[in-house]
CSV table of N, CA, C and O in Angstrom, one decimal:
chain,number,residue,atom,x,y,z
C,1,MET,N,0.8,-0.8,-0.2
C,1,MET,CA,0.1,-0.3,-0.4
C,1,MET,C,1.4,0.8,-0.1
C,1,MET,O,1.0,1.1,0.8
C,2,ALA,N,0.8,1.9,-0.3
C,2,ALA,CA,2.0,3.3,-0.8
C,2,ALA,C,0.8,4.5,0.1
C,2,ALA,O,0.2,4.3,0.5
C,3,ALA,N,2.5,5.0,0.7
C,3,ALA,CA,1.6,6.2,1.9
C,3,ALA,C,1.0,7.3,0.8
C,3,ALA,O,1.5,7.5,-0.3
C,4,SER,N,0.0,8.1,1.8
C,4,SER,CA,-0.6,9.0,1.3
C,4,SER,C,0.5,10.0,1.3
C,4,SER,O,0.9,10.1,3.2
C,5,LEU,N,0.5,11.1,0.6
C,5,LEU,CA,1.3,12.1,0.9
C,5,LEU,C,0.5,13.6,1.3
C,5,LEU,O,-0.7,13.4,0.8
C,6,MET,N,0.4,14.3,2.6
C,6,MET,CA,-0.1,15.0,2.7
C,6,MET,C,0.2,16.5,1.9
C,6,MET,O,2.1,16.3,2.6
C,7,THR,N,-0.2,17.4,2.4
C,7,THR,CA,0.0,18.4,1.6
C,7,THR,C,1.0,20.1,3.1
C,7,THR,O,0.2,18.9,3.6
C,8,CYS,N,1.5,20.5,2.0
C,8,CYS,CA,2.0,22.1,3.2
C,8,CYS,C,0.6,22.8,3.5
C,8,CYS,O,0.1,22.2,2.5
C,9,PRO,N,1.2,22.7,4.4
C,9,PRO,CA,0.0,24.4,4.4
C,9,PRO,C,-0.1,24.9,3.5
C,9,PRO,O,1.4,25.1,2.8
C,10,ARG,N,-0.8,26.4,3.6
C,10,ARG,CA,-0.9,27.2,1.8
C,10,ARG,C,0.0,28.2,2.6
C,10,ARG,O,0.3,28.3,1.0
C,11,TRP,N,0.1,27.8,3.4
C,11,TRP,CA,1.3,29.7,2.9
C,11,TRP,C,3.1,28.7,3.5
C,11,TRP,O,4.1,29.4,2.9
C,12,CYS,N,3.0,27.5,3.0
C,12,CYS,CA,4.6,26.8,2.8
C,12,CYS,C,4.7,27.2,1.0
C,12,CYS,O,4.1,27.1,0.3
C,13,ILE,N,6.2,27.9,0.8
C,13,ILE,CA,6.8,27.7,-0.3
C,13,ILE,C,7.7,26.9,-1.4
C,13,ILE,O,8.3,26.5,-2.3
C,14,GLU,N,7.7,26.2,0.3
C,14,GLU,CA,8.7,24.6,-0.4
C,14,GLU,C,8.4,23.6,-0.7
C,14,GLU,O,9.0,22.8,-1.6
C,15,GLY,N,6.8,23.0,-1.1
C,15,GLY,CA,6.6,22.5,-2.5
C,15,GLY,C,7.2,21.0,-1.5
C,15,GLY,O,7.6,20.2,-2.4
C,16,HIS,N,7.4,21.0,-0.4
C,16,HIS,CA,7.0,19.7,0.1
C,16,HIS,C,6.6,18.7,0.9
C,16,HIS,O,5.7,19.1,0.8
C,17,ASN,N,6.0,17.5,1.1
C,17,ASN,CA,4.9,16.6,1.8
C,17,ASN,C,5.0,17.0,3.6
C,17,ASN,O,6.6,17.5,3.6
C,18,ASP,N,3.9,16.6,3.6
C,18,ASP,CA,4.0,17.0,5.2
C,18,ASP,C,4.8,15.8,6.1
C,18,ASP,O,5.1,17.0,7.5
C,19,GLY,N,5.5,14.6,5.4
C,19,GLY,CA,6.2,14.3,6.9
C,19,GLY,C,7.4,14.8,7.4
C,19,GLY,O,7.8,15.2,8.0
C,20,GLU,N,7.7,16.3,6.6
C,20,GLU,CA,8.5,16.6,6.6
C,20,GLU,C,8.3,17.9,8.3
C,20,GLU,O,10.0,18.2,8.4
C,21,ARG,N,7.9,18.1,8.7
C,21,ARG,CA,7.3,19.2,8.7
C,21,ARG,C,8.1,20.0,9.4
C,21,ARG,O,8.5,20.7,10.4
C,22,ARG,N,8.8,20.3,8.0
C,22,ARG,CA,9.3,21.2,8.5
C,22,ARG,C,9.2,22.7,6.9
C,22,ARG,O,9.3,22.5,5.8
C,23,HIS,N,8.1,24.3,7.5
C,23,HIS,CA,7.3,25.0,6.8
C,23,HIS,C,7.6,26.2,6.7
C,23,HIS,O,8.6,26.8,7.4
C,24,LEU,N,7.8,26.5,5.6
C,24,LEU,CA,8.6,28.3,5.4
C,24,LEU,C,8.1,28.7,4.4
C,24,LEU,O,7.8,28.2,3.3
C,25,ALA,N,7.5,30.2,4.8
C,25,ALA,CA,7.2,30.8,3.8
C,25,ALA,C,8.2,32.3,3.1
C,25,ALA,O,9.6,31.7,3.6
C,26,GLU,N,7.2,33.1,2.1
C,26,GLU,CA,7.9,33.6,1.8
C,26,GLU,C,8.7,35.5,3.0
C,26,GLU,O,7.7,35.2,3.6
C,27,ILE,N,9.8,35.3,2.4
C,27,ILE,CA,9.7,36.1,3.4
C,27,ILE,C,9.6,37.6,3.0
C,27,ILE,O,9.7,37.3,1.9
C,28,ARG,N,9.4,38.3,3.9
C,28,ARG,CA,9.2,39.8,4.4
C,28,ARG,C,10.3,40.6,4.9
C,28,ARG,O,10.5,40.3,5.9
C,29,ASP,N,10.4,41.5,4.0
C,29,ASP,CA,11.1,42.3,4.0
C,29,ASP,C,11.5,44.2,4.4
C,29,ASP,O,9.9,44.3,3.0
C,30,VAL,N,12.1,45.2,4.8
C,30,VAL,CA,11.7,46.3,5.3
C,30,VAL,C,12.8,47.5,5.7
C,30,VAL,O,13.6,46.3,6.9
C,31,CYS,N,12.7,48.3,5.1
C,31,CYS,CA,14.5,49.3,5.5
C,31,CYS,C,14.1,50.2,6.4
C,31,CYS,O,12.8,50.5,6.2
C,32,VAL,N,14.7,50.2,7.8
C,32,VAL,CA,14.7,50.9,8.5
C,32,VAL,C,15.2,52.5,8.4
C,32,VAL,O,16.4,51.7,8.3
C,33,THR,N,14.5,53.6,8.0
C,33,THR,CA,15.2,53.9,7.9
C,33,THR,C,15.7,55.9,8.8
C,33,THR,O,16.1,56.6,8.6
C,34,ALA,N,15.0,54.5,10.5
C,34,ALA,CA,14.8,56.4,11.0
C,34,ALA,C,15.8,55.4,12.1
C,34,ALA,O,15.4,57.2,12.9
C,35,ASP,N,16.4,55.3,12.0
C,35,ASP,CA,17.4,55.1,12.8
C,35,ASP,C,18.5,56.9,12.6
C,35,ASP,O,19.7,57.5,13.7
C,36,GLY,N,18.7,57.8,11.8
C,36,GLY,CA,19.1,58.7,12.0
C,36,GLY,C,20.8,59.2,11.6
C,36,GLY,O,21.0,60.1,10.8
C,37,THR,N,21.3,57.8,11.1
C,37,THR,CA,22.5,57.9,11.3
C,37,THR,C,22.6,58.3,9.4
C,37,THR,O,23.7,58.8,9.7
C,38,GLY,N,22.4,57.4,8.4
C,38,GLY,CA,22.8,57.5,7.0
C,38,GLY,C,23.4,57.2,7.1
C,38,GLY,O,24.1,56.0,5.9
C,39,ALA,N,24.5,55.8,7.8
C,39,ALA,CA,25.7,55.8,7.9
C,39,ALA,C,25.1,54.0,7.9
C,39,ALA,O,26.5,53.3,6.0
C,40,HIS,N,24.0,53.6,7.6
C,40,HIS,CA,23.6,51.8,7.9
C,40,HIS,C,22.5,51.8,7.5
C,40,HIS,O,21.9,52.3,8.9
C,41,ILE,N,21.5,51.8,7.2
C,41,ILE,CA,19.7,51.4,6.7
C,41,ILE,C,19.4,49.6,6.7
C,41,ILE,O,19.8,49.0,6.3
C,42,PRO,N,19.0,49.1,8.0
C,42,PRO,CA,18.9,48.0,8.9
C,42,PRO,C,18.0,46.9,8.2
C,42,PRO,O,17.0,48.2,6.9
C,43,GLN,N,17.9,46.6,7.7
C,43,GLN,CA,16.9,45.6,7.4
C,43,GLN,C,16.2,44.8,8.0
C,43,GLN,O,16.6,44.1,8.5
C,44,LEU,N,14.9,44.3,8.3
C,44,LEU,CA,14.4,44.3,9.2
C,44,LEU,C,13.2,42.5,7.9
C,44,LEU,O,13.0,43.2,7.1
C,45,TYR,N,13.3,41.7,8.3
C,45,TYR,CA,12.8,40.4,7.8
C,45,TYR,C,12.1,40.3,8.3
C,45,TYR,O,12.3,40.3,9.2
C,46,PHE,N,10.9,39.5,8.9
C,46,PHE,CA,9.5,38.6,9.1
C,46,PHE,C,9.6,36.9,7.7
C,46,PHE,O,9.6,37.5,6.9
C,47,ASP,N,9.4,36.2,8.7
C,47,ASP,CA,8.9,34.6,8.0
C,47,ASP,C,8.3,33.6,9.0
C,47,ASP,O,8.3,34.4,9.8
C,48,LEU,N,7.3,33.5,8.2
C,48,LEU,CA,6.9,32.0,9.5
C,48,LEU,C,7.4,30.3,9.1
C,48,LEU,O,7.6,30.9,7.0
C,49,ARG,N,7.1,30.6,10.2
C,49,ARG,CA,8.5,29.2,9.8
C,49,ARG,C,7.8,28.4,10.7
C,49,ARG,O,7.0,28.9,11.7
C,50,GLN,N,7.3,26.5,10.1
C,50,GLN,CA,7.1,26.0,11.3
C,50,GLN,C,8.0,24.3,11.0
C,50,GLN,O,8.2,23.8,10.2
C,51,GLY,N,9.0,24.5,12.5
C,51,GLY,CA,10.6,23.2,12.6
C,51,GLY,C,9.2,22.1,12.7
C,51,GLY,O,8.5,21.9,13.5
C,52,PRO,N,10.3,21.2,13.0
C,52,PRO,CA,9.6,19.8,13.3
C,52,PRO,C,9.0,19.5,14.7
C,52,PRO,O,8.4,19.4,15.3
C,53,ASP,N,9.6,20.8,15.6
C,53,ASP,CA,9.7,20.2,17.5
C,53,ASP,C,8.1,22.1,17.8
C,53,ASP,O,7.8,21.4,17.9
C,54,ASP,N,7.9,22.7,16.6
C,54,ASP,CA,7.0,23.7,16.5
C,54,ASP,C,5.6,23.4,16.9
C,54,ASP,O,5.0,22.7,15.3
C,55,ASP,N,4.8,23.3,17.2
C,55,ASP,CA,3.4,22.9,17.6
C,55,ASP,C,3.0,23.8,16.7
C,55,ASP,O,1.9,23.3,15.6
C,56,GLN,N,2.8,25.0,16.6
C,56,GLN,CA,2.7,26.0,15.2
C,56,GLN,C,2.9,26.8,14.8
C,56,GLN,O,4.1,27.1,15.4
C,57,PRO,N,2.6,27.8,13.8
C,57,PRO,CA,3.1,28.5,13.2
C,57,PRO,C,4.0,29.5,13.8
C,57,PRO,O,3.0,29.6,14.8
C,58,MET,N,5.2,29.8,13.8
C,58,MET,CA,6.3,30.9,14.2
C,58,MET,C,6.5,32.4,13.2
C,58,MET,O,7.2,31.5,12.2
C,59,ILE,N,5.8,33.5,13.5
C,59,ILE,CA,6.1,33.9,13.0
C,59,ILE,C,8.1,34.5,13.3
C,59,ILE,O,8.4,34.4,15.1
C,60,HIS,N,9.2,34.3,12.5
C,60,HIS,CA,10.3,34.4,12.5
C,60,HIS,C,10.9,36.6,12.5
C,60,HIS,O,10.6,37.1,11.2
C,61,ILE,N,11.3,37.4,13.2
C,61,ILE,CA,12.2,39.2,13.2
C,61,ILE,C,13.5,38.5,13.2
C,61,ILE,O,13.9,38.3,14.3
C,62,GLU,N,14.1,38.9,12.0
C,62,GLU,CA,15.1,39.5,12.0
C,62,GLU,C,14.9,40.6,12.0
C,62,GLU,O,14.7,41.8,10.9
C,63,ILE,N,16.9,41.4,12.8
C,63,ILE,CA,17.5,42.3,12.1
C,63,ILE,C,19.2,42.0,11.1
C,63,ILE,O,19.5,41.9,11.7
C,64,ASP,N,18.9,42.8,9.9
C,64,ASP,CA,20.3,42.7,9.2
C,64,ASP,C,20.7,40.8,9.3
C,64,ASP,O,21.7,40.2,9.4
C,65,GLU,N,19.5,39.4,8.8
C,65,GLU,CA,19.6,37.9,9.2
C,65,GLU,C,20.3,38.0,10.5
C,65,GLU,O,20.5,36.0,11.2
C,66,ARG,N,19.8,38.6,11.9
C,66,ARG,CA,19.9,38.3,13.1
C,66,ARG,C,19.2,38.2,14.3
C,66,ARG,O,17.9,39.2,13.9
C,67,PRO,N,18.5,36.7,14.3
C,67,PRO,CA,16.6,37.0,14.7
C,67,PRO,C,17.0,37.8,16.0
C,67,PRO,O,18.2,38.0,17.2
C,68,VAL,N,16.1,38.1,15.8
C,68,VAL,CA,14.9,38.8,17.1
C,68,VAL,C,14.3,38.2,17.7
C,68,VAL,O,14.1,38.6,18.7
C,69,ALA,N,13.7,37.4,17.7
C,69,ALA,CA,12.1,37.4,17.8
C,69,ALA,C,11.9,36.0,17.6
C,69,ALA,O,11.6,36.0,16.0
C,70,ARG,N,11.0,35.7,17.9
C,70,ARG,CA,9.9,34.2,17.8
C,70,ARG,C,8.5,34.8,18.3
C,70,ARG,O,8.9,34.9,19.0
C,71,LEU,N,7.8,35.0,17.3
C,71,LEU,CA,6.1,35.3,18.2
C,71,LEU,C,5.2,34.0,17.2
C,71,LEU,O,5.3,33.6,16.0
C,72,THR,N,4.0,33.6,18.4
C,72,THR,CA,2.9,33.4,17.8
C,72,THR,C,2.7,34.1,17.1
C,72,THR,O,2.9,35.6,16.7
C,73,VAL,N,1.0,33.3,16.4
C,73,VAL,CA,1.1,34.0,15.0
C,73,VAL,C,-0.4,35.1,15.7
C,73,VAL,O,-0.2,36.5,16.3
C,74,GLY,N,0.0,34.8,17.5
C,74,GLY,CA,-1.3,35.6,17.9
C,74,GLY,C,-0.6,37.1,18.7
C,74,GLY,O,-0.8,38.2,18.4
C,75,GLU,N,0.1,36.3,18.9
C,75,GLU,CA,1.7,37.9,19.3
C,75,GLU,C,2.2,39.1,18.2
C,75,GLU,O,2.1,39.9,18.3
C,76,ALA,N,2.6,38.3,16.6
C,76,ALA,CA,2.4,38.5,15.7
C,76,ALA,C,1.1,39.2,15.5
C,76,ALA,O,2.0,41.3,15.7
C,77,VAL,N,0.0,39.3,15.5
C,77,VAL,CA,-1.2,40.3,15.8
C,77,VAL,C,-1.0,41.0,16.7
C,77,VAL,O,-1.5,42.5,16.1
C,78,LYS,N,-1.2,41.2,17.9
C,78,LYS,CA,-1.4,42.8,19.1
C,78,LYS,C,0.0,42.8,18.3
C,78,LYS,O,0.5,44.4,18.6
C,79,ALA,N,1.5,42.9,18.5
C,79,ALA,CA,1.9,43.6,17.5
C,79,ALA,C,1.6,44.5,16.3
C,79,ALA,O,1.4,45.6,16.6
C,80,GLY,N,1.2,44.2,15.0
C,80,GLY,CA,0.7,44.9,13.9
C,80,GLY,C,0.1,45.4,14.0
C,80,GLY,O,0.4,46.9,14.3
C,81,LEU,N,-1.0,44.9,15.5
C,81,LEU,CA,-2.5,46.0,16.4
C,81,LEU,C,-1.1,47.1,16.5
C,81,LEU,O,-1.9,48.6,16.3
C,82,SER,N,-0.2,47.1,17.4
C,82,SER,CA,0.4,48.4,18.0
C,82,SER,C,0.6,49.3,17.1
C,82,SER,O,0.8,50.2,17.7
C,83,LEU,N,2.1,48.6,15.8
C,83,LEU,CA,2.4,49.0,15.0
C,83,LEU,C,1.2,50.1,14.9
C,83,LEU,O,1.5,51.4,14.2
C,84,ILE,N,0.8,49.8,13.8
C,84,ILE,CA,-0.7,50.6,13.2
C,84,ILE,C,-1.4,52.0,14.5
C,84,ILE,O,-1.3,52.6,13.9
C,85,GLY,N,-2.0,50.9,16.0
C,85,GLY,CA,-1.6,52.7,16.8
C,85,GLY,C,-1.2,53.6,16.6
C,85,GLY,O,-1.1,54.7,16.5
C,86,LEU,N,0.3,52.8,16.8
C,86,LEU,CA,0.8,53.9,16.8
C,86,LEU,C,1.2,55.2,15.6
C,86,LEU,O,0.9,56.4,15.6
C,87,ALA,N,1.0,53.7,14.6
C,87,ALA,CA,1.5,54.7,13.4
C,87,ALA,C,-0.3,55.8,12.9
C,87,ALA,O,-0.2,57.3,12.7
C,88,GLY,N,-0.9,55.6,14.2
C,88,GLY,CA,-2.5,56.0,13.6
C,88,GLY,C,-2.5,57.1,14.2
C,88,GLY,O,-3.2,58.0,13.9
C,89,GLN,N,-1.7,57.2,15.1
C,89,GLN,CA,-1.8,57.9,16.1
C,89,GLN,C,-1.0,59.5,15.8
C,89,GLN,O,-1.0,61.3,15.3
C,90,VAL,N,0.0,59.6,14.4
C,90,VAL,CA,1.0,60.9,13.6
C,90,VAL,C,-0.4,61.1,12.4
C,90,VAL,O,-0.4,62.1,11.9
C,91,ILE,N,-0.8,59.4,11.2
C,91,ILE,CA,-1.3,59.9,10.2
C,91,ILE,C,-2.8,60.8,10.7
C,91,ILE,O,-3.3,61.1,9.6
C,92,GLY,N,-2.9,60.4,11.8
C,92,GLY,CA,-4.4,60.8,12.8
C,92,GLY,C,-4.6,62.7,12.8
C,92,GLY,O,-5.3,63.3,13.6
C,93,GLN,N,-3.5,63.4,13.1
C,93,GLN,CA,-3.7,63.9,13.6
C,93,GLN,C,-3.5,65.7,12.4
C,93,GLN,O,-3.6,65.3,11.5
């Protein structure tokens, strides 16, 4: 009997079967120019990953390819809404 293949989560870009349990999403990035020096423009990277030991997908955040945080999806939503709220205070002036 042939083993059935389960597909990756729809956000995974790797194209492998679910038995591997390592899934990666497309990387998103943002240039950060607010440091004021102009000498170096840091790059923020965000991606969604689920490794073999992860019970759920996690949002990974890096600055210049150095890991700085791993957030649950719920934590990422809260952080995103906080950023939108802060930016909205300036936009709404």
